[in-house]
Amino acid sequence: MARPRILVVGAGFAGVACVKRLERKLAPDEADLSLVTPFSYQLYLPLLPQVASGILTPQSIAVSLRRSRKYRTRIIPGGAIGVDAKAKVCVIRTITGDLVNEPYDHIVLAPGSITRTFDIPGLVDNARGMKTLAEAAYIRDHVISQLDIADASQDQAERASRLQFVVVGGGYAGTETAACLQRLTTAAVKRYPRLDPALIKWHLIDIAPKLMPELGEKLGLSAQEILRRRGIDISLGVSVAKAGPQEVTFTDGRVVPTRTLIWTAGVVASPLMATLGAQTVRGRLAVTAEMTVPGLDGVFALGDAAAVPDVAKDEEGAICPPTAQHAMRQGRRVADNVIATIRRQPLRPYVHKDLGLVVDLGGRDAVSKPLGVELRGLPAQAVARGYHWSALRTNVAKTRVLTNWVLNALAGDDFVRTGFQARVPATLRDFEYSDAYLSPDELRERIGGDPAGPGQ
């Protein structure tokens, strides 16, 4: 009999944890493993703000999938754009633009999420996100270039707009992004004697009434106090009404002249999940506690793109939050369940209690809540960085990150602009490919025209 074909979609925390477990527990002749990902690395997303601020180099948090000599999974360089669960075929657009039909016996869907946007005039054309390595590298160059241009400009109005920065989203990504980049500009402006440091203004806004409500009342207020003490203007209950290339209008009527709008107002599940035609929960694919998709044979889903029941909570209908610690543990449990399916053994549900939350605000500032214990300052910073360091998958990545942290602590920030996409208006529209997925009709036509499996 032919070996079962296991196809894993996505190389995030969930997908990589699943593949590594499958490789370790399956004999080489027991199944064929394939991984669909545009890049042959796992991105450690929680440290993106530190890449944007230059504390870490981009390579530090891009953990190679090919370093292990034991690695036997076939990497398909591209993105899944449609899944026909009846035909058991996944349609992949490769990085060269070709469409490939990839057959499977068992598929693990861990495509992650994309930046959540709203129908706000000018948003996708003028905002930048913080979801990919390319975006973080671009934002660093962009922010430093605003200082360079403002320093060279004789126009006071232009200077004012270049030196104001708006971050939308009071969650972890937005808060850490604003905190880290504000520290960068505060340090950098000392090297620009023609610029008045008082002109640099950072705005952090969120439609929610609280900053990072998951931290609780006290730690959330502590984080707000730290940021306000640094001069960051925090506006809650406020969002963007209109975004232009040189100004942003808030919903409270304020108009802020700025050339920098960073949008981190949440995420939504990958549009890939909609191509299955299955039930969803707030956009995430509905799954069982074993992370199988009801009614679809051989389909498992997890991570940001799946509504995995949180059975560790007593709340009815509770689902696991889209965090790294859940994704990694779900990946391992899904791998076990795929193996159990192949070996005709019972499946086990995913159960995990949240270990806590960490927020690195740069420098000596942090707030953390490990195992429910509230920490601030250096103890919180030690916990935050210790957690991130230990979560990195390889010793090479750990060494690079630790070296970058030590170098930054000893030598301070550097303000080199790499020129990354300097002449390209890289915005949400350019980095997010949410319109690249197949419609149900296109998927049926594609699979119906090529039912045999792989092909161009």
Short mmCIF file of C-alpha atoms in Angstrom, two decimals:
data_model
loop_
_atom_site.label_atom_id
_atom_site.label_comp_id
_atom_site.label_asym_id
_atom_site.label_seq_id
_atom_site.Cartn_x
_atom_site.Cartn_y
_atom_site.Cartn_z
CA MET A 1 0.00 0.00 0.00
CA ALA A 2 1.14 3.56 -0.73
CA ARG A 3 2.33 5.57 2.23
CA PRO A 4 -0.21 8.12 3.50
CA ARG A 5 0.53 11.69 2.42
CA ILE A 6 0.51 14.27 5.20
CA LEU A 7 0.38 17.90 4.06
CA VAL A 8 1.00 20.68 6.60
CA VAL A 9 0.03 24.23 5.55
CA GLY A 10 1.92 27.03 7.28
CA ALA A 11 5.34 27.32 8.96
CA GLY A 12 4.32 29.31 12.00
CA PHE A 13 4.45 28.10 15.57
CA ALA A 14 1.67 25.55 15.03
CA GLY A 15 2.82 24.18 11.68
CA VAL A 16 6.48 23.80 12.61
CA ALA A 17 5.70 22.19 15.98
CA CYS A 18 3.47 19.71 14.14
CA VAL A 19 6.10 18.86 11.50
CA LYS A 20 8.86 18.39 14.06
CA ARG A 21 6.69 16.04 16.10
CA LEU A 22 5.69 14.05 13.02
CA GLU A 23 9.32 13.69 11.97
CA ARG A 24 10.33 12.48 15.40
CA LYS A 25 7.52 9.99 15.97
CA LEU A 26 6.86 8.61 12.47
CA ALA A 27 9.18 6.09 10.87
CA PRO A 28 10.57 7.26 7.49
CA ASP A 29 8.57 4.62 5.62
CA GLU A 30 5.36 5.28 7.57
CA ALA A 31 4.24 8.47 5.80
CA ASP A 32 5.31 11.16 3.30
CA LEU A 33 5.54 14.64 4.84
CA SER A 34 5.17 17.94 2.97
CA LEU A 35 5.09 21.53 4.26
CA VAL A 36 3.63 24.46 2.33
CA THR A 37 5.28 27.78 3.14
CA PRO A 38 6.50 30.78 1.09
CA PHE A 39 9.70 30.94 3.18
CA SER A 40 11.90 28.17 4.55
CA TYR A 41 12.00 29.68 8.02
CA GLN A 42 9.82 29.99 11.08
CA LEU A 43 9.26 33.62 12.07
CA TYR A 44 9.28 34.35 15.79
CA LEU A 45 6.52 36.94 15.62
CA PRO A 46 6.57 38.26 19.23
CA LEU A 47 10.01 39.79 18.63
CA LEU A 48 9.09 41.68 15.45
CA PRO A 49 8.89 45.06 17.28
CA GLN A 50 12.51 44.58 18.35
CA VAL A 51 13.50 44.01 14.72
CA ALA A 52 11.63 47.17 13.73
CA SER A 53 13.51 49.15 16.38
CA GLY A 54 16.87 47.63 15.49
CA ILE A 55 17.47 45.80 18.78
CA LEU A 56 17.51 42.51 16.85
CA THR A 57 18.61 41.79 13.30
CA PRO A 58 16.00 40.26 10.98
CA GLN A 59 17.96 37.01 10.66
CA SER A 60 17.86 36.54 14.44
CA ILE A 61 14.15 35.71 14.50
CA ALA A 62 13.94 33.90 11.15
CA VAL A 63 14.66 30.35 12.32
CA SER A 64 15.76 28.18 9.39
CA LEU A 65 13.78 25.03 8.67
CA ARG A 66 16.70 23.42 6.86
CA ARG A 67 19.40 23.45 9.53
CA SER A 68 18.64 19.96 10.86
CA ARG A 69 20.42 17.15 9.03
CA LYS A 70 17.55 14.86 9.98
CA TYR A 71 15.01 17.08 8.24
CA ARG A 72 13.09 14.93 5.77
CA THR A 73 9.97 16.99 5.12
CA ARG A 74 9.53 18.21 1.56
CA ILE A 75 9.12 21.99 1.53
CA ILE A 76 6.78 23.36 -1.14
CA PRO A 77 7.70 27.05 -1.60
CA GLY A 78 4.38 28.82 -1.96
CA GLY A 79 1.04 29.53 -0.34
CA ALA A 80 -2.11 27.42 -0.18
CA ILE A 81 -4.96 29.28 -1.85
CA GLY A 82 -7.72 26.67 -1.79
CA VAL A 83 -8.61 23.27 -0.35
CA ASP A 84 -11.09 20.79 -1.84
CA ALA A 85 -11.77 18.46 1.09
CA LYS A 86 -13.87 16.06 -1.03
CA ALA A 87 -11.20 15.55 -3.67
CA LYS A 88 -8.48 15.79 -0.99
CA VAL A 89 -6.49 18.29 -3.03
CA CYS A 90 -4.84 21.52 -1.92
CA VAL A 91 -4.21 24.19 -4.55
CA ILE A 92 -0.88 25.98 -4.07
CA ARG A 93 0.42 29.11 -5.73
CA THR A 94 4.20 28.72 -5.80
CA ILE A 95 6.60 31.63 -5.39
CA THR A 96 7.01 31.64 -9.18
CA GLY A 97 3.25 32.19 -9.61
CA ASP A 98 2.43 28.70 -10.88
CA LEU A 99 -0.62 26.83 -9.59
CA VAL A 100 -0.05 23.28 -8.34
CA ASN A 101 -2.62 20.72 -7.24
CA GLU A 102 -1.19 18.85 -4.26
CA PRO A 103 -3.09 15.68 -3.22
CA TYR A 104 -3.12 14.56 0.41
CA ASP A 105 -4.55 11.92 2.70
CA HIS A 106 -4.30 14.03 5.84
CA ILE A 107 -3.99 17.81 5.84
CA VAL A 108 -3.06 20.03 8.79
CA LEU A 109 -4.22 23.61 8.28
CA ALA A 110 -2.10 26.11 10.20
CA PRO A 111 -1.98 29.08 7.79
CA GLY A 112 -2.15 31.60 10.62
CA SER A 113 -3.77 34.98 10.27
CA ILE A 114 -3.61 38.24 8.37
CA THR A 115 -3.94 41.81 9.57
CA ARG A 116 -7.54 42.76 10.28
CA THR A 117 -8.61 45.87 8.41
CA PHE A 118 -11.84 47.79 8.13
CA ASP A 119 -13.52 49.79 5.40
CA ILE A 120 -11.75 52.99 6.39
CA PRO A 121 -10.99 55.42 3.54
CA GLY A 122 -7.32 55.30 2.61
CA LEU A 123 -6.33 52.67 5.18
CA VAL A 124 -4.87 49.90 3.01
CA ASP A 125 -3.14 52.45 0.77
CA ASN A 126 -1.45 54.45 3.52
CA ALA A 127 -0.98 52.20 6.58
CA ARG A 128 1.82 49.78 7.33
CA GLY A 129 1.40 46.55 9.26
CA MET A 130 3.59 44.62 11.68
CA LYS A 131 2.94 41.03 10.66
CA THR A 132 5.89 40.02 8.50
CA LEU A 133 9.67 40.28 8.61
CA ALA A 134 9.59 42.47 5.51
CA GLU A 135 7.17 44.89 7.18
CA ALA A 136 9.34 45.18 10.30
CA ALA A 137 12.47 45.83 8.23
CA TYR A 138 10.61 48.35 6.08
CA ILE A 139 9.13 50.23 9.06
CA ARG A 140 12.58 50.61 10.63
CA ASP A 141 13.94 52.17 7.44
CA HIS A 142 10.83 54.31 7.05
CA VAL A 143 10.94 55.72 10.59
CA ILE A 144 14.65 56.59 10.37
CA SER A 145 14.11 58.15 6.94
CA GLN A 146 11.50 60.49 8.46
CA LEU A 147 14.18 61.87 10.75
CA ASP A 148 16.61 62.24 7.84
CA ILE A 149 14.06 64.06 5.67
CA ALA A 150 12.86 66.27 8.52
CA ASP A 151 16.45 67.22 9.34
CA ALA A 152 17.09 68.27 5.74
CA SER A 153 13.78 70.09 5.27
CA GLN A 154 13.36 73.86 5.62
CA ASP A 155 9.55 73.54 5.76
CA GLN A 156 8.32 73.60 9.36
CA ALA A 157 4.98 72.00 8.46
CA GLU A 158 6.73 69.13 6.72
CA ARG A 159 9.03 68.67 9.69
CA ALA A 160 6.07 68.46 12.03
CA SER A 161 4.33 65.82 9.92
CA ARG A 162 7.50 63.76 9.45
CA LEU A 163 8.10 63.65 13.20
CA GLN A 164 4.63 62.48 14.25
CA PHE A 165 3.90 58.76 14.29
CA VAL A 166 0.59 56.95 14.79
CA VAL A 167 0.20 53.34 15.96
CA VAL A 168 -3.30 51.86 15.93
CA GLY A 169 -3.95 48.89 18.20
CA GLY A 170 -3.58 48.64 21.96
CA GLY A 171 -2.82 44.91 22.04
CA TYR A 172 0.61 43.39 22.53
CA ALA A 173 1.82 44.06 18.98
CA GLY A 174 0.76 47.70 18.92
CA THR A 175 1.91 48.51 22.44
CA GLU A 176 5.34 46.91 22.00
CA THR A 177 5.74 48.48 18.55
CA ALA A 178 4.99 51.97 19.85
CA ALA A 179 7.21 51.45 22.90
CA CYS A 180 10.23 50.12 20.99
CA LEU A 181 10.07 52.60 18.11
CA GLN A 182 9.57 55.54 20.46
CA ARG A 183 12.77 54.55 22.24
CA LEU A 184 14.53 54.36 18.87
CA THR A 185 13.49 57.85 17.78
CA THR A 186 14.28 59.31 21.22
CA ALA A 187 17.81 57.93 21.01
CA ALA A 188 18.24 58.81 17.33
CA VAL A 189 17.17 62.45 17.55
CA LYS A 190 20.24 63.18 19.67
CA ARG A 191 22.27 62.66 16.49
CA TYR A 192 20.22 65.31 14.66
CA PRO A 193 21.20 68.65 16.25
CA ARG A 194 18.95 70.61 13.87
CA LEU A 195 15.83 68.79 15.12
CA ASP A 196 13.91 69.81 18.22
CA PRO A 197 13.26 66.60 20.21
CA ALA A 198 9.95 68.09 21.36
CA LEU A 199 8.64 67.79 17.79
CA ILE A 200 8.76 63.98 17.92
CA LYS A 201 5.36 62.72 18.96
CA TRP A 202 4.07 59.16 19.13
CA HIS A 203 0.34 58.40 19.27
CA LEU A 204 -1.06 55.03 20.37
CA ILE A 205 -4.80 54.68 19.84
CA ASP A 206 -7.31 51.88 20.31
CA ILE A 207 -11.07 51.64 20.09
CA ALA A 208 -11.10 49.51 23.27
CA PRO A 209 -11.50 51.19 26.66
CA LYS A 210 -8.35 49.56 28.08
CA LEU A 211 -4.81 48.88 26.97
CA MET A 212 -4.03 45.15 26.84
CA PRO A 213 -7.05 44.12 28.95
CA GLU A 214 -5.73 40.53 29.19
CA LEU A 215 -3.08 41.80 31.63
CA GLY A 216 -5.66 42.91 34.15
CA GLU A 217 -6.45 46.33 35.57
CA LYS A 218 -3.23 46.96 37.52
CA LEU A 219 -0.66 45.81 34.95
CA GLY A 220 -2.57 47.49 32.12
CA LEU A 221 -2.46 50.79 33.99
CA SER A 222 1.23 50.25 34.76
CA ALA A 223 1.96 49.84 31.05
CA GLN A 224 -0.01 52.99 30.27
CA GLU A 225 1.92 54.93 32.92
CA ILE A 226 5.26 53.78 31.51
CA LEU A 227 4.33 54.85 27.99
CA ARG A 228 2.85 58.18 29.04
CA ARG A 229 5.93 58.92 31.10
CA ARG A 230 7.95 58.50 27.92
CA GLY A 231 5.73 61.02 26.15
CA ILE A 232 3.55 58.65 24.13
CA ASP A 233 0.03 60.03 23.71
CA ILE A 234 -2.47 57.24 24.45
CA SER A 235 -6.05 57.63 23.27
CA LEU A 236 -8.58 54.89 24.12
CA GLY A 237 -12.05 54.61 22.65
CA VAL A 238 -10.63 56.17 19.48
CA SER A 239 -9.89 54.79 16.02
CA VAL A 240 -9.08 56.06 12.53
CA ALA A 241 -11.82 57.73 10.51
CA LYS A 242 -9.71 58.48 7.43
CA ALA A 243 -6.11 57.86 6.44
CA GLY A 244 -4.26 60.02 3.95
CA PRO A 245 -0.64 60.10 2.76
CA GLN A 246 0.15 63.12 4.93
CA GLU A 247 -2.44 63.11 7.71
CA VAL A 248 -4.70 60.83 9.75
CA THR A 249 -8.17 61.78 10.99
CA PHE A 250 -9.27 60.19 14.27
CA THR A 251 -12.87 59.31 15.07
CA ASP A 252 -12.90 62.00 17.77
CA GLY A 253 -12.31 64.64 15.09
CA ARG A 254 -8.60 65.27 15.62
CA VAL A 255 -6.43 65.53 12.53
CA VAL A 256 -2.79 64.52 13.02
CA PRO A 257 -0.28 65.48 10.33
CA THR A 258 1.85 62.37 9.84
CA ARG A 259 3.59 60.28 7.19
CA THR A 260 3.61 57.15 9.39
CA LEU A 261 0.53 55.10 10.21
CA ILE A 262 1.24 51.65 11.69
CA TRP A 263 -1.85 49.43 11.85
CA THR A 264 -1.85 46.59 14.41
CA ALA A 265 -5.55 46.52 15.28
CA GLY A 266 -5.94 42.77 15.50
CA VAL A 267 -5.85 39.83 13.12
CA VAL A 268 -8.31 37.59 11.31
CA ALA A 269 -7.95 34.00 10.21
CA SER A 270 -6.33 33.32 6.85
CA PRO A 271 -8.86 33.55 3.99
CA LEU A 272 -7.82 29.99 3.11
CA MET A 273 -10.26 28.70 5.71
CA ALA A 274 -13.22 30.13 3.82
CA THR A 275 -12.40 28.00 0.76
CA LEU A 276 -13.40 24.80 2.60
CA GLY A 277 -17.03 25.87 2.91
CA ALA A 278 -17.11 24.64 6.53
CA GLN A 279 -18.53 26.29 9.63
CA THR A 280 -16.54 29.15 11.14
CA VAL A 281 -16.52 30.94 14.50
CA ARG A 282 -15.70 34.65 14.08
CA GLY A 283 -13.82 33.77 10.91
CA ARG A 284 -11.85 30.91 12.45
CA LEU A 285 -12.58 27.36 11.28
CA ALA A 286 -14.77 25.47 13.75
CA VAL A 287 -12.99 22.35 15.02
CA THR A 288 -13.42 19.75 17.73
CA ALA A 289 -11.27 19.55 20.86
CA GLU A 290 -9.16 17.03 18.91
CA MET A 291 -8.75 19.73 16.22
CA THR A 292 -10.54 17.77 13.50
CA VAL A 293 -13.01 19.54 11.21
CA PRO A 294 -16.48 17.99 11.54
CA GLY A 295 -17.68 16.40 8.31
CA LEU A 296 -14.35 16.71 6.50
CA ASP A 297 -12.31 13.52 6.38
CA GLY A 298 -8.60 13.87 7.05
CA VAL A 299 -8.72 17.64 7.81
CA PHE A 300 -7.17 19.07 10.96
CA ALA A 301 -6.94 22.78 11.79
CA LEU A 302 -5.24 24.73 14.57
CA GLY A 303 -3.55 27.96 15.57
CA ASP A 304 -4.81 31.44 14.70
CA ALA A 305 -6.99 30.11 11.88
CA ALA A 306 -8.99 27.62 13.97
CA ALA A 307 -11.49 28.05 16.81
CA VAL A 308 -10.00 25.38 19.07
CA PRO A 309 -12.24 24.83 22.14
CA ASP A 310 -10.50 25.88 25.35
CA VAL A 311 -11.59 22.96 27.52
CA ALA A 312 -9.30 24.12 30.35
CA LYS A 313 -11.80 26.93 31.00
CA ASP A 314 -15.20 26.44 32.56
CA GLU A 315 -16.81 28.96 30.20
CA GLU A 316 -19.20 27.52 27.64
CA GLY A 317 -18.02 28.20 24.09
CA ALA A 318 -14.55 29.39 25.17
CA ILE A 319 -11.91 29.13 22.45
CA CYS A 320 -8.13 29.30 22.72
CA PRO A 321 -6.63 32.75 22.12
CA PRO A 322 -4.31 33.12 19.10
CA THR A 323 -1.05 33.05 21.06
CA ALA A 324 2.28 31.37 20.41
CA GLN A 325 2.15 29.12 23.46
CA HIS A 326 -1.22 27.66 22.41
CA ALA A 327 -0.12 27.29 18.78
CA MET A 328 3.03 25.34 19.66
CA ARG A 329 1.22 22.97 21.99
CA GLN A 330 -1.66 22.51 19.57
CA GLY A 331 0.89 21.62 16.87
CA ARG A 332 2.29 18.81 18.95
CA ARG A 333 -1.15 17.47 19.86
CA VAL A 334 -2.33 17.58 16.23
CA ALA A 335 0.75 15.62 15.19
CA ASP A 336 -0.11 12.98 17.78
CA ASN A 337 -3.69 12.85 16.52
CA VAL A 338 -2.61 12.52 12.88
CA ILE A 339 -0.37 9.63 13.88
CA ALA A 340 -3.21 8.11 15.91
CA THR A 341 -5.46 8.34 12.84
CA ILE A 342 -2.89 6.56 10.67
CA ARG A 343 -2.39 3.86 13.30
CA ARG A 344 -6.13 3.59 14.00
CA GLN A 345 -5.79 4.69 17.59
CA PRO A 346 -8.08 7.02 19.59
CA LEU A 347 -7.55 10.77 19.31
CA ARG A 348 -6.89 12.98 22.33
CA PRO A 349 -8.30 16.47 22.98
CA TYR A 350 -6.13 19.56 23.35
CA VAL A 351 -5.99 20.82 26.94
CA HIS A 352 -3.64 23.53 28.15
CA LYS A 353 -3.84 26.22 30.79
CA ASP A 354 -2.37 29.58 29.81
CA LEU A 355 1.05 30.08 31.39
CA GLY A 356 0.76 33.84 31.48
CA LEU A 357 1.60 36.94 29.48
CA VAL A 358 4.74 38.99 28.90
CA VAL A 359 5.08 42.49 27.43
CA ASP A 360 8.54 43.90 26.64
CA LEU A 361 8.44 47.70 26.46
CA GLY A 362 12.15 48.09 25.72
CA GLY A 363 15.03 49.08 27.94
CA ARG A 364 14.31 48.16 31.54
CA ASP A 365 10.57 48.53 31.13
CA ALA A 366 8.23 45.54 30.98
CA VAL A 367 5.11 44.10 32.54
CA SER A 368 4.57 40.36 32.89
CA LYS A 369 2.08 37.99 34.43
CA PRO A 370 3.67 34.52 34.61
CA LEU A 371 1.33 31.98 36.22
CA GLY A 372 -0.83 34.83 37.51
CA VAL A 373 2.01 36.66 39.30
CA GLU A 374 2.14 40.35 38.41
CA LEU A 375 5.62 41.74 37.74
CA ARG A 376 6.98 45.12 36.67
CA GLY A 377 10.35 46.59 35.75
CA LEU A 378 13.52 44.50 35.65
CA PRO A 379 11.93 41.29 37.06
CA ALA A 380 9.23 41.51 34.38
CA GLN A 381 11.88 42.21 31.73
CA ALA A 382 13.87 39.16 32.83
CA VAL A 383 10.78 36.97 32.60
CA ALA A 384 9.75 38.40 29.21
CA ARG A 385 13.13 37.97 27.58
CA GLY A 386 13.72 34.65 29.29
CA TYR A 387 10.45 33.32 27.94
CA HIS A 388 11.14 34.51 24.39
CA TRP A 389 14.71 33.21 24.47
CA SER A 390 13.66 29.77 25.67
CA ALA A 391 10.88 29.58 23.07
CA LEU A 392 13.31 30.01 20.17
CA ARG A 393 13.63 26.63 18.49
CA THR A 394 17.36 26.35 17.73
CA ASN A 395 20.56 27.08 19.61
CA VAL A 396 21.75 29.20 16.69
CA ALA A 397 18.69 31.45 17.00
CA LYS A 398 19.12 31.67 20.77
CA THR A 399 22.77 32.66 20.36
CA ARG A 400 21.97 35.33 17.78
CA VAL A 401 19.18 36.87 19.86
CA LEU A 402 21.21 36.84 23.08
CA THR A 403 24.21 38.37 21.28
CA ASN A 404 22.01 41.13 19.82
CA TRP A 405 20.53 41.90 23.25
CA VAL A 406 23.96 42.12 24.88
CA LEU A 407 25.37 44.23 22.03
CA ASN A 408 22.42 46.62 22.17
CA ALA A 409 22.74 46.95 25.96
CA LEU A 410 26.46 47.73 25.72
CA ALA A 411 26.72 49.76 22.52
CA GLY A 412 23.25 51.30 22.31
CA ASP A 413 21.09 51.72 19.24
CA ASP A 414 22.35 52.21 15.72
CA PHE A 415 20.47 54.24 13.14
CA VAL A 416 21.58 52.76 9.83
CA ARG A 417 19.04 52.81 7.04
CA THR A 418 19.41 49.82 4.70
CA GLY A 419 17.37 51.31 1.85
CA PHE A 420 14.95 48.38 1.93
CA GLN A 421 12.24 49.05 -0.66
CA ALA A 422 13.16 52.74 -0.43
CA ARG A 423 11.33 53.66 -3.65
CA VAL A 424 8.37 51.32 -3.18
CA PRO A 425 5.24 52.57 -1.34
CA ALA A 426 5.13 49.42 0.81
CA THR A 427 1.79 49.51 2.64
CA LEU A 428 -0.79 46.99 3.82
CA ARG A 429 -1.93 46.57 0.23
CA ASP A 430 1.59 45.58 -0.82
CA PHE A 431 2.40 43.18 2.02
CA GLU A 432 -0.96 41.45 2.53
CA TYR A 433 -2.22 39.13 -0.22
CA SER A 434 -5.77 38.66 1.04
CA ASP A 435 -7.18 38.70 -2.51
CA ALA A 436 -4.96 35.84 -3.73
CA TYR A 437 -7.31 33.02 -2.70
CA LEU A 438 -9.64 31.03 -4.92
CA SER A 439 -13.39 31.47 -4.82
CA PRO A 440 -15.54 28.32 -4.48
CA ASP A 441 -16.29 28.41 -8.22
CA GLU A 442 -12.62 28.84 -9.13
CA LEU A 443 -11.70 26.00 -6.81
CA ARG A 444 -14.29 23.65 -8.33
CA GLU A 445 -13.14 24.57 -11.82
CA ARG A 446 -9.51 24.04 -10.88
CA ILE A 447 -9.98 20.66 -9.21
CA GLY A 448 -12.59 19.50 -11.71
CA GLY A 449 -10.21 20.29 -14.55
CA ASP A 450 -7.31 18.46 -12.98
CA PRO A 451 -8.56 15.69 -10.69
CA ALA A 452 -5.47 13.54 -10.99
CA GLY A 453 -3.31 15.47 -8.55
CA PRO A 454 -0.13 17.46 -9.10
CA GLY A 455 0.12 19.56 -12.20
CA GLN A 456 0.64 23.01 -13.62
#
